[in-house]
């Protein structure tokens, strides 16, 4: 199946996971036969790299982006400076 992020309520990201198994048990029924209590168990498999590796890669990308932005600003300064002389 599809991989989904596992994110804690406080925002902590644990990675990308695929659901491998799902089981449920219904107990404590109403008089109508509907379950009052439903318990489930979920089996997950992690499918991404560790978060430290993922953030390391993002750090490399950010560094490259900063270098590109600095070069673009330098080119603009040179162009504008040349027009004003």
PDB file of N, CA and C in Angstrom:
ATOM      1  N   UNK A   1       0.820  -1.196   0.000  1.00  0.00           N
ATOM      2  CA  UNK A   1       0.000   0.000   0.000  1.00  0.00           C
ATOM      3  C   UNK A   1       0.853   1.245   0.000  1.00  0.00           C
ATOM      4  N   UNK A   2       0.183   2.337   0.192  1.00  0.00           N
ATOM      5  CA  UNK A   2       0.802   3.652   0.198  1.00  0.00           C
ATOM      6  C   UNK A   2       1.472   3.939   1.537  1.00  0.00           C
ATOM      7  N   UNK A   3       2.583   4.660   1.507  1.00  0.00           N
ATOM      8  CA  UNK A   3       3.268   5.069   2.731  1.00  0.00           C
ATOM      9  C   UNK A   3       2.654   6.369   3.245  1.00  0.00           C
ATOM     10  N   UNK A   4       2.509   6.450   4.573  1.00  0.00           N
ATOM     11  CA  UNK A   4       1.937   7.635   5.206  1.00  0.00           C
ATOM     12  C   UNK A   4       2.856   8.078   6.342  1.00  0.00           C
ATOM     13  N   UNK A   5       2.901   9.399   6.607  1.00  0.00           N
ATOM     14  CA  UNK A   5       3.728   9.860   7.721  1.00  0.00           C
ATOM     15  C   UNK A   5       3.072   9.532   9.056  1.00  0.00           C
ATOM     16  N   UNK A   6       3.886   9.148  10.026  1.00  0.00           N
ATOM     17  CA  UNK A   6       3.409   8.936  11.389  1.00  0.00           C
ATOM     18  C   UNK A   6       3.818  10.170  12.172  1.00  0.00           C
ATOM     19  N   UNK A   7       2.814  10.972  12.568  1.00  0.00           N
ATOM     20  CA  UNK A   7       3.060  12.247  13.230  1.00  0.00           C
ATOM     21  C   UNK A   7       2.344  12.254  14.577  1.00  0.00           C
ATOM     22  N   UNK A   8       3.080  12.552  15.621  1.00  0.00           N
ATOM     23  CA  UNK A   8       2.515  12.637  16.965  1.00  0.00           C
ATOM     24  C   UNK A   8       1.664  13.897  17.076  1.00  0.00           C
ATOM     25  N   UNK A   9       0.744  13.916  18.014  1.00  0.00           N
ATOM     26  CA  UNK A   9      -0.131  15.068  18.213  1.00  0.00           C
ATOM     27  C   UNK A   9       0.628  16.362  18.461  1.00  0.00           C
ATOM     28  N   UNK A  10       1.812  16.269  19.064  1.00  0.00           N
ATOM     29  CA  UNK A  10       2.637  17.442  19.329  1.00  0.00           C
ATOM     30  C   UNK A  10       3.460  17.887  18.132  1.00  0.00           C
ATOM     31  N   UNK A  11       3.388  17.153  17.021  1.00  0.00           N
ATOM     32  CA  UNK A  11       4.098  17.537  15.808  1.00  0.00           C
ATOM     33  C   UNK A  11       5.354  16.742  15.508  1.00  0.00           C
ATOM     34  N   UNK A  12       5.768  15.852  16.399  1.00  0.00           N
ATOM     35  CA  UNK A  12       6.959  15.039  16.151  1.00  0.00           C
ATOM     36  C   UNK A  12       6.698  14.081  14.994  1.00  0.00           C
ATOM     37  N   UNK A  13       7.588  14.099  14.003  1.00  0.00           N
ATOM     38  CA  UNK A  13       7.458  13.222  12.839  1.00  0.00           C
ATOM     39  C   UNK A  13       8.326  11.994  13.071  1.00  0.00           C
ATOM     40  N   UNK A  14       7.722  10.820  12.984  1.00  0.00           N
ATOM     41  CA  UNK A  14       8.450   9.578  13.222  1.00  0.00           C
ATOM     42  C   UNK A  14       8.892   8.895  11.936  1.00  0.00           C
ATOM     43  N   UNK A  15       8.457   9.349  10.789  1.00  0.00           N
ATOM     44  CA  UNK A  15       8.855   8.753   9.524  1.00  0.00           C
ATOM     45  C   UNK A  15       7.660   8.328   8.695  1.00  0.00           C
ATOM     46  N   UNK A  16       7.958   7.604   7.615  1.00  0.00           N
ATOM     47  CA  UNK A  16       6.929   7.132   6.690  1.00  0.00           C
ATOM     48  C   UNK A  16       6.706   5.641   6.917  1.00  0.00           C
ATOM     49  N   UNK A  17       5.441   5.253   6.999  1.00  0.00           N
ATOM     50  CA  UNK A  17       5.082   3.871   7.318  1.00  0.00           C
ATOM     51  C   UNK A  17       4.010   3.344   6.380  1.00  0.00           C
ATOM     52  N   UNK A  18       4.033   2.037   6.185  1.00  0.00           N
ATOM     53  CA  UNK A  18       3.008   1.315   5.434  1.00  0.00           C
ATOM     54  C   UNK A  18       2.258   0.440   6.433  1.00  0.00           C
ATOM     55  N   UNK A  19       0.927   0.383   6.297  1.00  0.00           N
ATOM     56  CA  UNK A  19       0.130  -0.483   7.165  1.00  0.00           C
ATOM     57  C   UNK A  19       0.264  -1.911   6.655  1.00  0.00           C
ATOM     58  N   UNK A  20       0.782  -2.798   7.503  1.00  0.00           N
ATOM     59  CA  UNK A  20       0.934  -4.206   7.129  1.00  0.00           C
ATOM     60  C   UNK A  20      -0.232  -5.057   7.597  1.00  0.00           C
ATOM     61  N   UNK A  21      -0.834  -4.686   8.720  1.00  0.00           N
ATOM     62  CA  UNK A  21      -1.962  -5.472   9.225  1.00  0.00           C
ATOM     63  C   UNK A  21      -2.876  -4.588  10.065  1.00  0.00           C
ATOM     64  N   UNK A  22      -4.147  -4.977  10.101  1.00  0.00           N
ATOM     65  CA  UNK A  22      -5.148  -4.275  10.892  1.00  0.00           C
ATOM     66  C   UNK A  22      -6.134  -5.306  11.408  1.00  0.00           C
ATOM     67  N   UNK A  23      -6.356  -5.300  12.712  1.00  0.00           N
ATOM     68  CA  UNK A  23      -7.357  -6.205  13.280  1.00  0.00           C
ATOM     69  C   UNK A  23      -8.189  -5.424  14.283  1.00  0.00           C
ATOM     70  N   UNK A  24      -9.453  -5.809  14.410  1.00  0.00           N
ATOM     71  CA  UNK A  24     -10.318  -5.138  15.374  1.00  0.00           C
ATOM     72  C   UNK A  24     -11.158  -6.155  16.125  1.00  0.00           C
ATOM     73  N   UNK A  25     -11.496  -5.778  17.343  1.00  0.00           N
ATOM     74  CA  UNK A  25     -12.324  -6.618  18.204  1.00  0.00           C
ATOM     75  C   UNK A  25     -13.445  -5.753  18.760  1.00  0.00           C
ATOM     76  N   UNK A  26     -14.672  -6.222  18.633  1.00  0.00           N
ATOM     77  CA  UNK A  26     -15.832  -5.496  19.154  1.00  0.00           C
ATOM     78  C   UNK A  26     -16.346  -6.219  20.390  1.00  0.00           C
ATOM     79  N   UNK A  27     -16.500  -5.447  21.482  1.00  0.00           N
ATOM     80  CA  UNK A  27     -17.015  -6.008  22.738  1.00  0.00           C
ATOM     81  C   UNK A  27     -17.961  -4.999  23.372  1.00  0.00           C
ATOM     82  N   UNK A  28     -18.592  -5.404  24.444  1.00  0.00           N
ATOM     83  CA  UNK A  28     -19.514  -4.546  25.196  1.00  0.00           C
ATOM     84  C   UNK A  28     -20.565  -3.938  24.269  1.00  0.00           C
ATOM     85  N   UNK A  29     -21.568  -4.713  23.971  1.00  0.00           N
ATOM     86  CA  UNK A  29     -22.580  -4.332  22.992  1.00  0.00           C
ATOM     87  C   UNK A  29     -23.782  -3.630  23.626  1.00  0.00           C
ATOM     88  N   UNK A  30     -24.392  -2.725  22.853  1.00  0.00           N
ATOM     89  CA  UNK A  30     -25.676  -2.127  23.220  1.00  0.00           C
ATOM     90  C   UNK A  30     -26.768  -3.171  23.010  1.00  0.00           C
ATOM     91  N   UNK A  31     -27.956  -2.892  23.522  1.00  0.00           N
ATOM     92  CA  UNK A  31     -29.088  -3.810  23.358  1.00  0.00           C
ATOM     93  C   UNK A  31     -29.428  -4.011  21.881  1.00  0.00           C
ATOM     94  N   UNK A  32     -29.119  -2.994  21.057  1.00  0.00           N
ATOM     95  CA  UNK A  32     -29.408  -3.079  19.618  1.00  0.00           C
ATOM     96  C   UNK A  32     -28.413  -3.963  18.875  1.00  0.00           C
ATOM     97  N   UNK A  33     -27.331  -4.352  19.541  1.00  0.00           N
ATOM     98  CA  UNK A  33     -26.322  -5.190  18.898  1.00  0.00           C
ATOM     99  C   UNK A  33     -25.094  -4.416  18.433  1.00  0.00           C
ATOM    100  N   UNK A  34     -25.141  -3.081  18.489  1.00  0.00           N
ATOM    101  CA  UNK A  34     -23.985  -2.272  18.091  1.00  0.00           C
ATOM    102  C   UNK A  34     -22.925  -2.319  19.191  1.00  0.00           C
ATOM    103  N   UNK A  35     -21.676  -2.314  18.772  1.00  0.00           N
ATOM    104  CA  UNK A  35     -20.577  -2.388  19.739  1.00  0.00           C
ATOM    105  C   UNK A  35     -20.413  -1.071  20.484  1.00  0.00           C
ATOM    106  N   UNK A  36     -20.245  -1.175  21.789  1.00  0.00           N
ATOM    107  CA  UNK A  36     -19.942  -0.007  22.617  1.00  0.00           C
ATOM    108  C   UNK A  36     -18.437   0.211  22.688  1.00  0.00           C
ATOM    109  N   UNK A  37     -17.699  -0.859  22.510  1.00  0.00           N
ATOM    110  CA  UNK A  37     -16.245  -0.801  22.618  1.00  0.00           C
ATOM    111  C   UNK A  37     -15.631  -1.504  21.412  1.00  0.00           C
ATOM    112  N   UNK A  38     -14.762  -0.777  20.710  1.00  0.00           N
ATOM    113  CA  UNK A  38     -14.052  -1.340  19.557  1.00  0.00           C
ATOM    114  C   UNK A  38     -12.559  -1.126  19.801  1.00  0.00           C
ATOM    115  N   UNK A  39     -11.816  -2.216  19.850  1.00  0.00           N
ATOM    116  CA  UNK A  39     -10.366  -2.144  20.000  1.00  0.00           C
ATOM    117  C   UNK A  39      -9.733  -2.563  18.680  1.00  0.00           C
ATOM    118  N   UNK A  40      -8.606  -1.947  18.354  1.00  0.00           N
ATOM    119  CA  UNK A  40      -7.925  -2.347  17.128  1.00  0.00           C
ATOM    120  C   UNK A  40      -6.424  -2.398  17.344  1.00  0.00           C
ATOM    121  N   UNK A  41      -5.787  -3.164  16.497  1.00  0.00           N
ATOM    122  CA  UNK A  41      -4.340  -3.308  16.507  1.00  0.00           C
ATOM    123  C   UNK A  41      -3.846  -3.028  15.096  1.00  0.00           C
ATOM    124  N   UNK A  42      -2.774  -2.260  15.007  1.00  0.00           N
ATOM    125  CA  UNK A  42      -2.242  -1.837  13.721  1.00  0.00           C
ATOM    126  C   UNK A  42      -0.791  -2.283  13.627  1.00  0.00           C
ATOM    127  N   UNK A  43      -0.429  -2.983  12.550  1.00  0.00           N
ATOM    128  CA  UNK A  43       0.957  -3.371  12.302  1.00  0.00           C
ATOM    129  C   UNK A  43       1.551  -2.446  11.257  1.00  0.00           C
ATOM    130  N   UNK A  44       2.652  -1.768  11.603  1.00  0.00           N
ATOM    131  CA  UNK A  44       3.277  -0.803  10.701  1.00  0.00           C
ATOM    132  C   UNK A  44       4.685  -1.242  10.320  1.00  0.00           C
ATOM    133  N   UNK A  45       5.104  -0.849   9.110  1.00  0.00           N
ATOM    134  CA  UNK A  45       6.471  -1.105   8.654  1.00  0.00           C
ATOM    135  C   UNK A  45       7.049   0.215   8.172  1.00  0.00           C
ATOM    136  N   UNK A  46       8.203   0.572   8.711  1.00  0.00           N
ATOM    137  CA  UNK A  46       8.853   1.817   8.300  1.00  0.00           C
ATOM    138  C   UNK A  46       9.469   1.640   6.917  1.00  0.00           C
ATOM    139  N   UNK A  47       9.265   2.628   6.054  1.00  0.00           N
ATOM    140  CA  UNK A  47       9.746   2.508   4.677  1.00  0.00           C
ATOM    141  C   UNK A  47      10.685   3.638   4.268  1.00  0.00           C
ATOM    142  N   UNK A  48      11.041   4.530   5.190  1.00  0.00           N
ATOM    143  CA  UNK A  48      11.960   5.605   4.845  1.00  0.00           C
ATOM    144  C   UNK A  48      13.264   5.442   5.611  1.00  0.00           C
ATOM    145  N   UNK A  49      14.179   6.324   5.337  1.00  0.00           N
ATOM    146  CA  UNK A  49      15.445   6.348   6.061  1.00  0.00           C
ATOM    147  C   UNK A  49      15.206   6.955   7.438  1.00  0.00           C
ATOM    148  N   UNK A  50      16.203   6.941   8.272  1.00  0.00           N
ATOM    149  CA  UNK A  50      16.069   7.541   9.598  1.00  0.00           C
ATOM    150  C   UNK A  50      15.895   9.050   9.457  1.00  0.00           C
ATOM    151  N   UNK A  51      15.295   9.668  10.465  1.00  0.00           N
ATOM    152  CA  UNK A  51      15.068  11.109  10.409  1.00  0.00           C
ATOM    153  C   UNK A  51      16.381  11.872  10.344  1.00  0.00           C
ATOM    154  N   UNK A  52      17.424  11.388  11.012  1.00  0.00           N
ATOM    155  CA  UNK A  52      18.703  12.096  10.972  1.00  0.00           C
ATOM    156  C   UNK A  52      19.264  12.108   9.557  1.00  0.00           C
ATOM    157  N   UNK A  53      19.105  10.992   8.830  1.00  0.00           N
ATOM    158  CA  UNK A  53      19.562  10.960   7.441  1.00  0.00           C
ATOM    159  C   UNK A  53      18.710  11.877   6.576  1.00  0.00           C
ATOM    160  N   UNK A  54      17.392  11.892   6.823  1.00  0.00           N
ATOM    161  CA  UNK A  54      16.493  12.728   6.044  1.00  0.00           C
ATOM    162  C   UNK A  54      16.815  14.204   6.268  1.00  0.00           C
ATOM    163  N   UNK A  55      17.043  14.615   7.535  1.00  0.00           N
ATOM    164  CA  UNK A  55      17.350  16.005   7.812  1.00  0.00           C
ATOM    165  C   UNK A  55      18.733  16.369   7.305  1.00  0.00           C
ATOM    166  N   UNK A  56      19.661  15.427   7.324  1.00  0.00           N
ATOM    167  CA  UNK A  56      20.979  15.688   6.759  1.00  0.00           C
ATOM    168  C   UNK A  56      20.866  16.020   5.288  1.00  0.00           C
ATOM    169  N   UNK A  57      20.044  15.295   4.579  1.00  0.00           N
ATOM    170  CA  UNK A  57      19.828  15.546   3.162  1.00  0.00           C
ATOM    171  C   UNK A  57      19.174  16.908   2.953  1.00  0.00           C
ATOM    172  N   UNK A  58      18.209  17.253   3.798  1.00  0.00           N
ATOM    173  CA  UNK A  58      17.561  18.559   3.702  1.00  0.00           C
ATOM    174  C   UNK A  58      18.557  19.672   3.979  1.00  0.00           C
ATOM    175  N   UNK A  59      19.477  19.447   4.911  1.00  0.00           N
ATOM    176  CA  UNK A  59      20.498  20.431   5.223  1.00  0.00           C
ATOM    177  C   UNK A  59      21.399  20.671   4.012  1.00  0.00           C
ATOM    178  N   UNK A  60      21.775  19.603   3.315  1.00  0.00           N
ATOM    179  CA  UNK A  60      22.588  19.738   2.105  1.00  0.00           C
ATOM    180  C   UNK A  60      21.841  20.537   1.040  1.00  0.00           C
ATOM    181  N   UNK A  61      20.553  20.254   0.892  1.00  0.00           N
ATOM    182  CA  UNK A  61      19.743  20.964  -0.097  1.00  0.00           C
ATOM    183  C   UNK A  61      19.636  22.446   0.257  1.00  0.00           C
ATOM    184  N   UNK A  62      19.444  22.753   1.544  1.00  0.00           N
ATOM    185  CA  UNK A  62      19.346  24.141   1.984  1.00  0.00           C
ATOM    186  C   UNK A  62      20.649  24.877   1.731  1.00  0.00           C
ATOM    187  N   UNK A  63      21.767  24.228   2.012  1.00  0.00           N
ATOM    188  CA  UNK A  63      23.070  24.837   1.786  1.00  0.00           C
ATOM    189  C   UNK A  63      23.263  25.162   0.308  1.00  0.00           C
ATOM    190  N   UNK A  64      22.879  24.241  -0.557  1.00  0.00           N
ATOM    191  CA  UNK A  64      22.980  24.457  -1.999  1.00  0.00           C
ATOM    192  C   UNK A  64      22.084  25.613  -2.443  1.00  0.00           C
ATOM    193  N   UNK A  65      20.884  25.672  -1.877  1.00  0.00           N
ATOM    194  CA  UNK A  65      19.947  26.743  -2.210  1.00  0.00           C
ATOM    195  C   UNK A  65      20.500  28.095  -1.774  1.00  0.00           C
ATOM    196  N   UNK A  66      21.117  28.144  -0.583  1.00  0.00           N
ATOM    197  CA  UNK A  66      21.710  29.389  -0.102  1.00  0.00           C
ATOM    198  C   UNK A  66      22.842  29.843  -1.020  1.00  0.00           C
ATOM    199  N   UNK A  67      23.662  28.910  -1.466  1.00  0.00           N
ATOM    200  CA  UNK A  67      24.759  29.248  -2.375  1.00  0.00           C
ATOM    201  C   UNK A  67      24.221  29.809  -3.687  1.00  0.00           C
ATOM    202  N   UNK A  68      23.171  29.196  -4.215  1.00  0.00           N
ATOM    203  CA  UNK A  68      22.565  29.662  -5.467  1.00  0.00           C
ATOM    204  C   UNK A  68      21.969  31.052  -5.298  1.00  0.00           C
ATOM    205  N   UNK A  69      21.306  31.282  -4.166  1.00  0.00           N
ATOM    206  CA  UNK A  69      20.700  32.591  -3.908  1.00  0.00           C
ATOM    207  C   UNK A  69      21.779  33.664  -3.780  1.00  0.00           C
ATOM    208  N   UNK A  70      22.871  33.348  -3.095  1.00  0.00           N
ATOM    209  CA  UNK A  70      23.964  34.308  -2.937  1.00  0.00           C
ATOM    210  C   UNK A  70      24.577  34.650  -4.295  1.00  0.00           C
ATOM    211  N   UNK A  71      24.738  33.665  -5.151  1.00  0.00           N
ATOM    212  CA  UNK A  71      25.283  33.910  -6.492  1.00  0.00           C
ATOM    213  C   UNK A  71      24.333  34.786  -7.301  1.00  0.00           C
ATOM    214  N   UNK A  72      23.029  34.542  -7.195  1.00  0.00           N
ATOM    215  CA  UNK A  72      22.043  35.339  -7.932  1.00  0.00           C
ATOM    216  C   UNK A  72      22.064  36.786  -7.455  1.00  0.00           C
ATOM    217  N   UNK A  73      22.167  36.996  -6.140  1.00  0.00           N
ATOM    218  CA  UNK A  73      22.236  38.359  -5.599  1.00  0.00           C
ATOM    219  C   UNK A  73      23.500  39.050  -6.097  1.00  0.00           C
ATOM    220  N   UNK A  74      24.611  38.338  -6.135  1.00  0.00           N
ATOM    221  CA  UNK A  74      25.853  38.906  -6.652  1.00  0.00           C
ATOM    222  C   UNK A  74      25.716  39.319  -8.110  1.00  0.00           C
ATOM    223  N   UNK A  75      25.069  38.503  -8.932  1.00  0.00           N
ATOM    224  CA  UNK A  75      24.854  38.837 -10.342  1.00  0.00           C
ATOM    225  C   UNK A  75      23.978  40.075 -10.490  1.00  0.00           C
ATOM    226  N   UNK A  76      22.952  40.182  -9.662  1.00  0.00           N
ATOM    227  CA  UNK A  76      22.061  41.351  -9.721  1.00  0.00           C
ATOM    228  C   UNK A  76      22.825  42.606  -9.334  1.00  0.00           C
ATOM    229  N   UNK A  77      23.645  42.525  -8.288  1.00  0.00           N
ATOM    230  CA  UNK A  77      24.441  43.688  -7.863  1.00  0.00           C
ATOM    231  C   UNK A  77      25.383  44.133  -8.982  1.00  0.00           C
ATOM    232  N   UNK A  78      26.024  43.174  -9.636  1.00  0.00           N
ATOM    233  CA  UNK A  78      26.941  43.513 -10.727  1.00  0.00           C
ATOM    234  C   UNK A  78      26.200  44.174 -11.879  1.00  0.00           C
ATOM    235  N   UNK A  79      25.017  43.655 -12.212  1.00  0.00           N
ATOM    236  CA  UNK A  79      24.232  44.207 -13.320  1.00  0.00           C
ATOM    237  C   UNK A  79      23.751  45.612 -12.985  1.00  0.00           C
ATOM    238  N   UNK A  80      23.181  45.785 -11.804  1.00  0.00           N
ATOM    239  CA  UNK A  80      22.669  47.095 -11.390  1.00  0.00           C
ATOM    240  C   UNK A  80      23.825  48.073 -11.236  1.00  0.00           C
ATOM    241  N   UNK A  81      24.920  47.634 -10.657  1.00  0.00           N
ATOM    242  CA  UNK A  81      26.089  48.497 -10.495  1.00  0.00           C
ATOM    243  C   UNK A  81      26.622  48.960 -11.842  1.00  0.00           C
ATOM    244  N   UNK A  82      26.621  48.091 -12.835  1.00  0.00           N
ATOM    245  CA  UNK A  82      27.085  48.442 -14.174  1.00  0.00           C
ATOM    246  C   UNK A  82      26.168  49.441 -14.855  1.00  0.00           C
ATOM    247  N   UNK A  83      24.879  49.384 -14.576  1.00  0.00           N
ATOM    248  CA  UNK A  83      23.917  50.314 -15.172  1.00  0.00           C
ATOM    249  C   UNK A  83      24.025  51.702 -14.565  1.00  0.00           C
ATOM    250  N   UNK A  84      24.421  51.780 -13.300  1.00  0.00           N
ATOM    251  CA  UNK A  84      24.481  53.065 -12.602  1.00  0.00           C
ATOM    252  C   UNK A  84      25.784  53.810 -12.853  1.00  0.00           C
ATOM    253  N   UNK A  85      26.772  53.173 -13.433  1.00  0.00           N
ATOM    254  CA  UNK A  85      28.061  53.840 -13.651  1.00  0.00           C
ATOM    255  C   UNK A  85      28.044  54.675 -14.888  1.00  0.00           C
TER     256      UNK A  85
END
